[in-house]
Coordinates of C-alpha atoms and ligand atoms in Angstrom, one line a residue:
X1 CA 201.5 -44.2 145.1
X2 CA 199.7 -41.2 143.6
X3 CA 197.6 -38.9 145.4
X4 CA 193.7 -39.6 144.6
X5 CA 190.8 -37.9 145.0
X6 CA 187.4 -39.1 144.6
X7 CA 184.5 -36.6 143.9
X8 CA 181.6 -38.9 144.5
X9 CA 178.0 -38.4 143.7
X10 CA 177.2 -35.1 142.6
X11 CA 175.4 -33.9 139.7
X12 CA 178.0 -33.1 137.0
X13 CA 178.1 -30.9 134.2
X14 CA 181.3 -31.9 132.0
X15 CA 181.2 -29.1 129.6
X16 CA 182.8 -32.1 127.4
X17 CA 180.1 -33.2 124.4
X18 CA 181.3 -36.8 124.1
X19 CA 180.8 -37.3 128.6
X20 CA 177.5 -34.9 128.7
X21 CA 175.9 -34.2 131.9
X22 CA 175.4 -36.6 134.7
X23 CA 172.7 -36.9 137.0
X24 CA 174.8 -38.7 139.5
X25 CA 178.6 -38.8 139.0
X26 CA 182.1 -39.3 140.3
X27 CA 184.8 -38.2 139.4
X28 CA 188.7 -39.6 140.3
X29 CA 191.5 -37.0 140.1
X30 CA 194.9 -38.8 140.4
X31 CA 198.3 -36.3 140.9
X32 CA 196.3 -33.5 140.0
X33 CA 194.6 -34.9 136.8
X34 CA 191.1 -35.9 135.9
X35 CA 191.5 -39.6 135.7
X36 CA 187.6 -40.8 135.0
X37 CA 184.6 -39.1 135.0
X38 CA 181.8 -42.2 135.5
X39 CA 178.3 -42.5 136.9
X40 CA 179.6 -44.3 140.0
X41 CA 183.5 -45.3 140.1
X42 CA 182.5 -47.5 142.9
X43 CA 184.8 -47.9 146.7
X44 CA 187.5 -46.7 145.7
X45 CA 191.1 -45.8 148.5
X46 CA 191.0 -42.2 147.7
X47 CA 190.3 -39.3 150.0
X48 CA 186.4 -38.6 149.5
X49 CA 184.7 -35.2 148.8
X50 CA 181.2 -36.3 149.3
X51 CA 179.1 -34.0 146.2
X52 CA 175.8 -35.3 146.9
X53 CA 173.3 -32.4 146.5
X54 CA 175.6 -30.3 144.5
X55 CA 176.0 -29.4 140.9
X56 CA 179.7 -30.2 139.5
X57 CA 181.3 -27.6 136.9
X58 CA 184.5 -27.0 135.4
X59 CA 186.0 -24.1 137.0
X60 CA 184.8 -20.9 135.3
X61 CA 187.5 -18.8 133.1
X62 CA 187.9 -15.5 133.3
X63 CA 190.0 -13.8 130.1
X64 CA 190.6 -10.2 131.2
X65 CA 190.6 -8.7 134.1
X66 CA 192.8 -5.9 135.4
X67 CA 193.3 -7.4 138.6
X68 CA 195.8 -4.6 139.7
X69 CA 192.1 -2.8 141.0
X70 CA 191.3 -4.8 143.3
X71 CA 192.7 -2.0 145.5
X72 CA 190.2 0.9 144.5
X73 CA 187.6 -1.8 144.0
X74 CA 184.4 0.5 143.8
X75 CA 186.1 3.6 143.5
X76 CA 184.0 4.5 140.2
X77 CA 180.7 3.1 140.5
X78 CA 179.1 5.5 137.7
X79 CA 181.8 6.0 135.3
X80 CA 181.8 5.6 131.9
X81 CA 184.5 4.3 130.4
X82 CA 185.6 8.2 129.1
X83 CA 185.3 8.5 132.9
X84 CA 187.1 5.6 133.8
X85 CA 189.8 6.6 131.7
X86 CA 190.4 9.6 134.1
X87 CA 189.5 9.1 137.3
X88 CA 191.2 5.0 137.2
X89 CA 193.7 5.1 134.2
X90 CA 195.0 9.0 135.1
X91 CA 194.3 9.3 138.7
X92 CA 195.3 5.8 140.3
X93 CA 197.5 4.1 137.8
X94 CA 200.8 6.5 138.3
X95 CA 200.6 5.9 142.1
X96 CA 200.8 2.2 142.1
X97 CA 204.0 0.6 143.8
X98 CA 204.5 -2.5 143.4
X99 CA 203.3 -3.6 147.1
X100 CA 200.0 -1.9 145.5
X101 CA 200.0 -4.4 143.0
X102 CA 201.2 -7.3 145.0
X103 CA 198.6 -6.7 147.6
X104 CA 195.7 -6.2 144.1
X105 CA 197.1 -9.2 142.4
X106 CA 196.7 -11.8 146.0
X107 CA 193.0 -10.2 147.0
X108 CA 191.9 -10.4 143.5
X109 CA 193.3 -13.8 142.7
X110 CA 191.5 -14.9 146.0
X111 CA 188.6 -13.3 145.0
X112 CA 188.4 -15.6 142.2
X113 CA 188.7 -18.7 143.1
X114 CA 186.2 -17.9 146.1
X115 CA 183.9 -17.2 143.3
X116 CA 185.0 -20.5 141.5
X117 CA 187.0 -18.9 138.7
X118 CA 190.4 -21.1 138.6
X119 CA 192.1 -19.7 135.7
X120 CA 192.3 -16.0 135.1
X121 CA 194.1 -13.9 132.3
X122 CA 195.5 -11.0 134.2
X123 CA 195.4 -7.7 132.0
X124 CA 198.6 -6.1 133.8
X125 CA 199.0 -2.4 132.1
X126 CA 200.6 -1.1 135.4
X127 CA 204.3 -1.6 135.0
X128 CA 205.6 1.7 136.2
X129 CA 208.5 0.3 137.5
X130 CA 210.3 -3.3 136.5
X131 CA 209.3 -4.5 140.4
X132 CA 205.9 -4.2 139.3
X133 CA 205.7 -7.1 137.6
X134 CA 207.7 -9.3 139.7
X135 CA 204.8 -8.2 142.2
X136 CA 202.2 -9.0 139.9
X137 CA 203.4 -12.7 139.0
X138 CA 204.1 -13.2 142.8
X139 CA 200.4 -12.2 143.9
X140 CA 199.1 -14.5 141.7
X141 CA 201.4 -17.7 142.6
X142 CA 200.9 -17.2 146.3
X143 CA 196.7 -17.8 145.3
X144 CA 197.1 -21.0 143.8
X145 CA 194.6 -19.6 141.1
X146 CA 195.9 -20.8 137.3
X147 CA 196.5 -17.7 135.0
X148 CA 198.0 -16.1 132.3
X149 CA 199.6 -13.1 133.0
X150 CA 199.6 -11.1 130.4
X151 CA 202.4 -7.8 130.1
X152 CA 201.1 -4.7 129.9
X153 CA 202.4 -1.1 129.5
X154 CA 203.4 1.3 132.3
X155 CA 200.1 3.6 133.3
X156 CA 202.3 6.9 134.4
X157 CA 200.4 9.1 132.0
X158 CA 196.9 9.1 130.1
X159 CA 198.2 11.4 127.2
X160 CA 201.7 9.4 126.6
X161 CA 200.4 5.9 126.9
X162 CA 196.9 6.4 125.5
X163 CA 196.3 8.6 122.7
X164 CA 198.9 7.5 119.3
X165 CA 201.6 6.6 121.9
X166 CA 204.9 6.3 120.7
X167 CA 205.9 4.6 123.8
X168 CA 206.4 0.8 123.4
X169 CA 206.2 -2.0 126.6
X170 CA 209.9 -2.0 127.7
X171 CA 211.3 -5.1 125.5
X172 CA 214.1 -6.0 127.4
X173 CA 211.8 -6.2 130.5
X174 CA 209.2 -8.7 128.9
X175 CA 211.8 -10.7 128.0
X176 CA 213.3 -10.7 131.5
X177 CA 209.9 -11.8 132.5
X178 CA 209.5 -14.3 130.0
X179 CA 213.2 -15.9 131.0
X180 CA 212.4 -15.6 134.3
X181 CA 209.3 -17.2 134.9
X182 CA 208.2 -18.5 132.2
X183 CA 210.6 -21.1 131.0
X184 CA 208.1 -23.5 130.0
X185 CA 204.3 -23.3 128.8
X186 CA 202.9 -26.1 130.5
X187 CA 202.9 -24.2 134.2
X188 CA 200.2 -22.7 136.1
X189 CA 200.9 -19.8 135.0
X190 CA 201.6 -18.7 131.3
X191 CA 202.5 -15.2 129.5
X192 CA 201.0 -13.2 127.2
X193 CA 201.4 -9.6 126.0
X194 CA 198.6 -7.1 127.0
X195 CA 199.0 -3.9 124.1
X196 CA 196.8 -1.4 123.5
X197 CA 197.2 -1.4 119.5
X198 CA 196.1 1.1 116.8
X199 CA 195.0 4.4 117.6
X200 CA 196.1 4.3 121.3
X201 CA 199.4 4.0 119.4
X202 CA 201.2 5.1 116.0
X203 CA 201.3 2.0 114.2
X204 CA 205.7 1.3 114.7
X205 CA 204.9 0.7 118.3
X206 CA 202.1 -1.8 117.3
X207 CA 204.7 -3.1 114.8
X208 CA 207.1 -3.4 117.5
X209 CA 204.6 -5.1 120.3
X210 CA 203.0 -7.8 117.8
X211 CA 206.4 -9.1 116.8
X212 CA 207.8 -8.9 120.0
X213 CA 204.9 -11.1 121.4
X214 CA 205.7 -13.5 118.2
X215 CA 208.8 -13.7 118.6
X216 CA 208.7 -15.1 122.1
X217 CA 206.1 -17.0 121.0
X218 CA 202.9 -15.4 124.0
X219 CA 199.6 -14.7 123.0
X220 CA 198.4 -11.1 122.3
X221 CA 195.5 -9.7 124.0
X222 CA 193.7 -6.2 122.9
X223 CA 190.8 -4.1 123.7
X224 CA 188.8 -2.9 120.2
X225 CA 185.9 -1.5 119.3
X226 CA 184.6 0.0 122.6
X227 CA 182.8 3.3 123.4
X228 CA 182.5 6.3 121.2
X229 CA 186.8 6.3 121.1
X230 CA 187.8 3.1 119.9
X231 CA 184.7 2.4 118.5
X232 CA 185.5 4.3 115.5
X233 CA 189.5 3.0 115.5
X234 CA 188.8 0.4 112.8
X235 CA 191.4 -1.1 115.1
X236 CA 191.0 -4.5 113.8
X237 CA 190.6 -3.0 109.7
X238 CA 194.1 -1.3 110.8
X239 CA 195.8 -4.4 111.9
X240 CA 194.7 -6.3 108.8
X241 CA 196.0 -3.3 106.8
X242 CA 199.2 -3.8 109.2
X243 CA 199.4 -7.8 107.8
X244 CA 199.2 -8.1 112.1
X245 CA 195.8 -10.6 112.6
X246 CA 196.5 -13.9 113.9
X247 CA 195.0 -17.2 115.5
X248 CA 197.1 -15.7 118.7
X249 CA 195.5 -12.3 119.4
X250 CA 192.3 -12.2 121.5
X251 CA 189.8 -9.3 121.0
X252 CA 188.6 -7.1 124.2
X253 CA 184.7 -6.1 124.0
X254 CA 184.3 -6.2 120.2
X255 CA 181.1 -4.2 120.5
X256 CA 181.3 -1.9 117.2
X257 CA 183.0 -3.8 114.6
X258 CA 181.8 -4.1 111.2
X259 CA 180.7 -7.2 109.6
X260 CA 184.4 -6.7 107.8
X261 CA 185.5 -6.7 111.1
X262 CA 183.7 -9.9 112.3
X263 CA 184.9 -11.3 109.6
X264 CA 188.8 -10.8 109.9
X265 CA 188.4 -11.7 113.1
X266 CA 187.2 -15.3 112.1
X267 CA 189.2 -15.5 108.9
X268 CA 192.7 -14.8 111.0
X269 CA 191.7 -17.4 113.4
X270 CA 191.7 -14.5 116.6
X271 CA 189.7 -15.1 119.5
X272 CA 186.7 -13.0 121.4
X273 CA 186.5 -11.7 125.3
X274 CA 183.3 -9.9 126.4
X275 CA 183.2 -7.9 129.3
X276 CA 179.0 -8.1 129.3
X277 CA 178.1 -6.3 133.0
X278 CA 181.3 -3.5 132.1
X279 CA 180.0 -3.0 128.7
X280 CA 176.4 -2.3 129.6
X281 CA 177.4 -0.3 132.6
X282 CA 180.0 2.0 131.0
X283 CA 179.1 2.2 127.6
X284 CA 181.4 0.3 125.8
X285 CA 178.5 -1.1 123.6
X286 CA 176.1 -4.4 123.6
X287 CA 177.7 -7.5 124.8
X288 CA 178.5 -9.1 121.3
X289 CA 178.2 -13.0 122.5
X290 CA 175.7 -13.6 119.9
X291 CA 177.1 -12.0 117.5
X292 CA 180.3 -13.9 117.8
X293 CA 178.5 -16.9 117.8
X294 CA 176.6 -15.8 114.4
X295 CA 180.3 -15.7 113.1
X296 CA 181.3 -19.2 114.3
X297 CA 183.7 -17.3 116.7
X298 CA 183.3 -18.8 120.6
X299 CA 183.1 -16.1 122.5
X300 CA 184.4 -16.2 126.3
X301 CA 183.7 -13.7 129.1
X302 CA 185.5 -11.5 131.5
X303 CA 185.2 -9.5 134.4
X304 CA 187.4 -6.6 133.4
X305 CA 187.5 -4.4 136.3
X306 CA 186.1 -4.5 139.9
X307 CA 186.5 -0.5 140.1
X308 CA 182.7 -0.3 139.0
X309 CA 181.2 -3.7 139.1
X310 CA 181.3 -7.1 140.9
X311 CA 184.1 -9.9 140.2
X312 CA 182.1 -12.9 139.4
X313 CA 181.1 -15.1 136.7
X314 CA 177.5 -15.3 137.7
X315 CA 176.5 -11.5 137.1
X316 CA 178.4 -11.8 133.5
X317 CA 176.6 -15.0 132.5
X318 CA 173.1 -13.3 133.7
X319 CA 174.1 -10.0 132.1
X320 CA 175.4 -11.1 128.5
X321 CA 172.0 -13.1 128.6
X322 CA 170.0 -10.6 129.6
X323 CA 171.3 -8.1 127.3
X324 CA 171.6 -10.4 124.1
X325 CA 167.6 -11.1 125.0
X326 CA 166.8 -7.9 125.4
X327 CA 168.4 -6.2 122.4
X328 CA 166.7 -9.1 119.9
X329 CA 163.5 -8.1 121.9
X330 CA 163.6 -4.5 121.4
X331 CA 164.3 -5.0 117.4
X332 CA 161.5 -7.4 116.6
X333 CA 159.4 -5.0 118.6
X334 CA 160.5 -2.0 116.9
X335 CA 160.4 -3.7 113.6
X336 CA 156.9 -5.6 114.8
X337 CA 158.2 -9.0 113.9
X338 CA 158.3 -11.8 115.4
X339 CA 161.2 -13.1 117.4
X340 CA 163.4 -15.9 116.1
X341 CA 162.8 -19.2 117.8
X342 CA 166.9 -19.3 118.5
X343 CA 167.8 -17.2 120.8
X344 CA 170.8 -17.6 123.1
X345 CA 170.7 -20.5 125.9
X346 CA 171.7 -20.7 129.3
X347 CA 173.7 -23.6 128.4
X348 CA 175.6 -21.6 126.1
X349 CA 176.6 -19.0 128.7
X350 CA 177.9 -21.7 130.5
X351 CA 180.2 -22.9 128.0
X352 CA 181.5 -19.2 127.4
X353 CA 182.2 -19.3 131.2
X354 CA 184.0 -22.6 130.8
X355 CA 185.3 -24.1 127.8
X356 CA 185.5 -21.2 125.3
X357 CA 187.1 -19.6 127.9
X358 CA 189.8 -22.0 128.1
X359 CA 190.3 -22.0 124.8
X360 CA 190.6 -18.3 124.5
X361 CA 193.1 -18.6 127.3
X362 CA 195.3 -20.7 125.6
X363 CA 194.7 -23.6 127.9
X364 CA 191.7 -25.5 126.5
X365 CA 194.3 -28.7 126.5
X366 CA 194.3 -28.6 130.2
X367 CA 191.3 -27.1 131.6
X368 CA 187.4 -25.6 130.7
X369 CA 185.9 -29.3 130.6
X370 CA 185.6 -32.0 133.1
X371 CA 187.9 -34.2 130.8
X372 CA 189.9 -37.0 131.8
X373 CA 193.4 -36.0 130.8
X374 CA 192.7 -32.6 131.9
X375 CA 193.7 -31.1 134.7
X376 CA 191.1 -31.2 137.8
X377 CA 190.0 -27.3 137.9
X378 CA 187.0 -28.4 139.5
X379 CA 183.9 -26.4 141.7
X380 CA 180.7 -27.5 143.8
X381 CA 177.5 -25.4 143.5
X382 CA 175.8 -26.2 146.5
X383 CA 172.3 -26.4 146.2
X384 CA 171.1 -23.9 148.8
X385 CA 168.0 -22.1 149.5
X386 CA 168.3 -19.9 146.3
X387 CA 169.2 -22.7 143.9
X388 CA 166.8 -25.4 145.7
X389 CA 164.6 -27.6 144.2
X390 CA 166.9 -28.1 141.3
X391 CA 165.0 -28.8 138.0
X392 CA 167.6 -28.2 135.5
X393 CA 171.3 -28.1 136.6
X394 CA 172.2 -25.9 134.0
X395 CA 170.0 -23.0 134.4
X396 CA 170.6 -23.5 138.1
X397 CA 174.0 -22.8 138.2
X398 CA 173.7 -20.0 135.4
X399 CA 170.0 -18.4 136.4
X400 CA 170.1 -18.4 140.3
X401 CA 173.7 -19.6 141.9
X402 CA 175.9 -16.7 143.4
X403 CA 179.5 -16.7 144.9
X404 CA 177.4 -17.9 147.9
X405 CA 177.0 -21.4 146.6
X406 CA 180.5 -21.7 146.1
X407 CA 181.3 -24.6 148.4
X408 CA 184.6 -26.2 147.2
X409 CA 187.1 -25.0 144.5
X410 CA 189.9 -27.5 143.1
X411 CA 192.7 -25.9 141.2
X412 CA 195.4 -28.4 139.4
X413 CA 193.8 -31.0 141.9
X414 CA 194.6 -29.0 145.3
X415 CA 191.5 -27.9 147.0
X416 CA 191.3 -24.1 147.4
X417 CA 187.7 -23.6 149.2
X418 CA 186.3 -26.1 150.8
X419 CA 182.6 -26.3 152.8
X420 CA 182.2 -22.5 151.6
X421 CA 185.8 -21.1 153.1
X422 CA 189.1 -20.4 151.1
X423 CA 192.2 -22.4 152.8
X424 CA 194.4 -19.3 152.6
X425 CA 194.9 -16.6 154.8
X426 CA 192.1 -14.5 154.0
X427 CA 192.1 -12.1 156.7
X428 CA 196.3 -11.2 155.7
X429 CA 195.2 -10.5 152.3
X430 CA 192.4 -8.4 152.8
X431 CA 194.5 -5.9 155.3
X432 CA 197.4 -5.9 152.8
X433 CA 195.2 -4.3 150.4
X434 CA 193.2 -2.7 152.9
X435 CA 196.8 -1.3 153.2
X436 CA 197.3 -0.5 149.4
X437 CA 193.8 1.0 149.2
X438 CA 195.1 3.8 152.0
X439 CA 198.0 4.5 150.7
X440 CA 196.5 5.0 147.0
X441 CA 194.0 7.4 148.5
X442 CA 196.7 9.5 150.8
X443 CA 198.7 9.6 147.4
X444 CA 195.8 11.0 145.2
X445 CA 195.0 13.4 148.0
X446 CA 198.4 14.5 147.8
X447 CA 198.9 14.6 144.0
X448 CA 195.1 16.6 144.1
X449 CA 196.6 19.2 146.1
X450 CA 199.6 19.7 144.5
X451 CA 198.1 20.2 141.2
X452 CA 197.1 23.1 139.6
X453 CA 193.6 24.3 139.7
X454 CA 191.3 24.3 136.7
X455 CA 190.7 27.9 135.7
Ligands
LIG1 ZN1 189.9 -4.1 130.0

């Protein structure tokens, strides 16, 4: 008989337009799938997870992180992203072992679901050696978290791997990868190929890395148009000129692209990720979520890295809204106009978080709705002290929830947190990269010595 699961009488947000929100709901998972979604499904034999008094989400999305920090988490609290690219991309990168990333990948992975993220597109650029990525892909299976791990570039120098690099991701290693793990597309974890594209590299490397993603048939994902570098790239202008844009690239940030650009972008079919905390914080630019909109694109967020800010959904959805509100304020006050009646909604940022997530992931067939059909990537926003009374479900788990109202997280169907605790071994992970975090630090104190001293 299959294994069932009854989620009984919470408030549910499907994220789905044809099921809507529910003020009281249940919902059956059977083997791992959503089987019905209903007002009230009634005594049912299935083991019970009583929601009453919480709010019922898809599990948020997350479509780029570098979870490979999760080691030097807060190591660069006021860094730009010039900054970054020294002190994180120069400084740390070269030192990672693959226990460094192993020990990054687990914490970090953990780290999301505790904050109800259950699928997670993991923006590995750390492969310094062909263990690393082994370690990578084994950090996040031991989770449980669902995630695309996408294959990035070795980090061993800033110079060779950054600036018109004619250094391409090892082929024959991504397709070891791909071979290896990634037999099928339907798993809980998929592939992609993380590149850095034009202007970080001469365009036969960016030849090389799109048709080597196409020809194993993984998604493409690429930062553009961020900070006063790649800002002025053009990168997505250069692709086009490279006949390179497709429906399987997604776009990093996005914060300085022409209207042309906007407009490839949608044309080709290519998909948005914004970073919106990162981008205020470092200087990448505004968070472009309304623009993408504007353009018919549906934009997703990310958390990017945890080197400078926090690893949540929660602070991105308040940020992007923040910002977007902000920035429209500023102009009609500058131009002393009023300003327009739409603006962005909380409900929106909550189907950036969700569904367009999903669907910039690659895996909108599966998960980002409470669907039945889907697979049951499910979380319960208790309604505690900070959410409490709840008026509007949607701006309560968008305006005021925190990781802290996490109570229970459901990946694939298997609960991962439950009353507020992750069922893993938190306490392992956290001295593994407790571990990692010591022996990145001896090794920069010992490279620092060793170098030569600025004149
Ligand atoms: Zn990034």
């Amino acid at each position: 008989m299959a294994h069932r699961t009854l989620i009984r009488g919470g408030r549910v947000l499907t994220v789905d337009p044809h099921l809507g929100d529910l003020p009281r709901g249940d919902i059956l998972i059977e083997d791992g799938a959503i089987a019905a979604v209903e007002a009230d499904l009634g005594d049912l034999d299935a083991e019970v997870i009583d929601a009453a008094g919480m709010i019922v989400v898809p599990g948020f999305v997350d479509t780029h992180r570098h979870t490979w920090e999760a080691a030097i988490r807060g190591s660069a609290p006021n860094a730009t992203l010039d900054d970054y690219f020294v002190e994180i991309l120069d400084t740390f990168a070269p030192l990672y072992t693959a226990a460094d990333v192993y020990a990054s990948n687990l914490a970090g992975s953990l780290e999301c679901l505790n904050a109800g993220i259950t699928t997670l597109v993991d923006w590995s650029h750390i492969n310094n050696t062909p263990e690393h990525p082994d370690a990578a892909i084994q950090g996040l299976t031991d989770s449980g978290i669902r995630a695309q791990y996408a294959y990035g570039s070795a980090n061993t120098s800033l110079a060779a791997y950054w600036f018109e690099s004619t250094i391409a991701i090892p082929d024959a290693d991504v397709r070891r990868i791909r071979d290896t793990y990634f037999a099928s597309d339907s798993g809980l974890l998929t592939m992609g190929l993380a590149t850095r594209g034009p202007g970080f590299c001469v365009d036969d490397v960016v030849r090389a890395e799109w048709g080597l993603a196409r020809e194993l048939a993984i998604p493409i994902t690429v930062h553009v148009a961020m900070g006063r570098l790649a800002g002025r790239f053009g990168m997505v202008k250069q692709l086009d000129g490279l006949g390179l844009l497709g429906p399987d690239t997604t776009y990093v940030h996005c914060c300085y692209f022409s209207e042309q650009e906007w407009g490839l972008v949608r044309d080709s079919g290519g998909t948005v990720s914004v970073a919106p905390q990162i981008e205020l914080q470092m200087g990448h630019g505004w968070p472009p979520v309304m623009k993408a909109i504007e353009y018919g694109l549906k934009p997703s967020l990310s958390i990017d890295v945890v080197t400078t800010a926090p690893g949540d959904m929660f602070t991105n959805m308040r940020a992007a809204f923040a910002a977007e509100r902000a920035r429209v304020n500023a102009d009609c006050w500058q131009a002393n106009v009023e300003v327009p009646a739409t603006m962005l909604t909380a409900r929106q940022m909550l189907e950036m978080a969700t569904i367009n997530g999903a669907g910039v992931a690659g895996v909108a067939d599966r998960t980002g709705s409470l669907t039945p059909g889907k697979r049951a990537d499910i979380v319960l926003i208790d309604a505690g002290i900070n959410i409490a009374p709840v008026l509007d479900p949607v701006a309560a788990v968008t305006l005021a929830a925190d990781v802290s109202n996490v109570d229970t997280v459901l990946v694939d169907g298997i609960v991962r947190k439950r009353g507020g605790r992750l069922l893993a071994d938190v306490d392992a992970a956290r001295n593994l990269v407790e571990q990692a975090r010591d022996r990145l630090l001896a090794a920069q104190a010992t490279a620092a010595a060793s170098a030569p001293r600025a004149a």
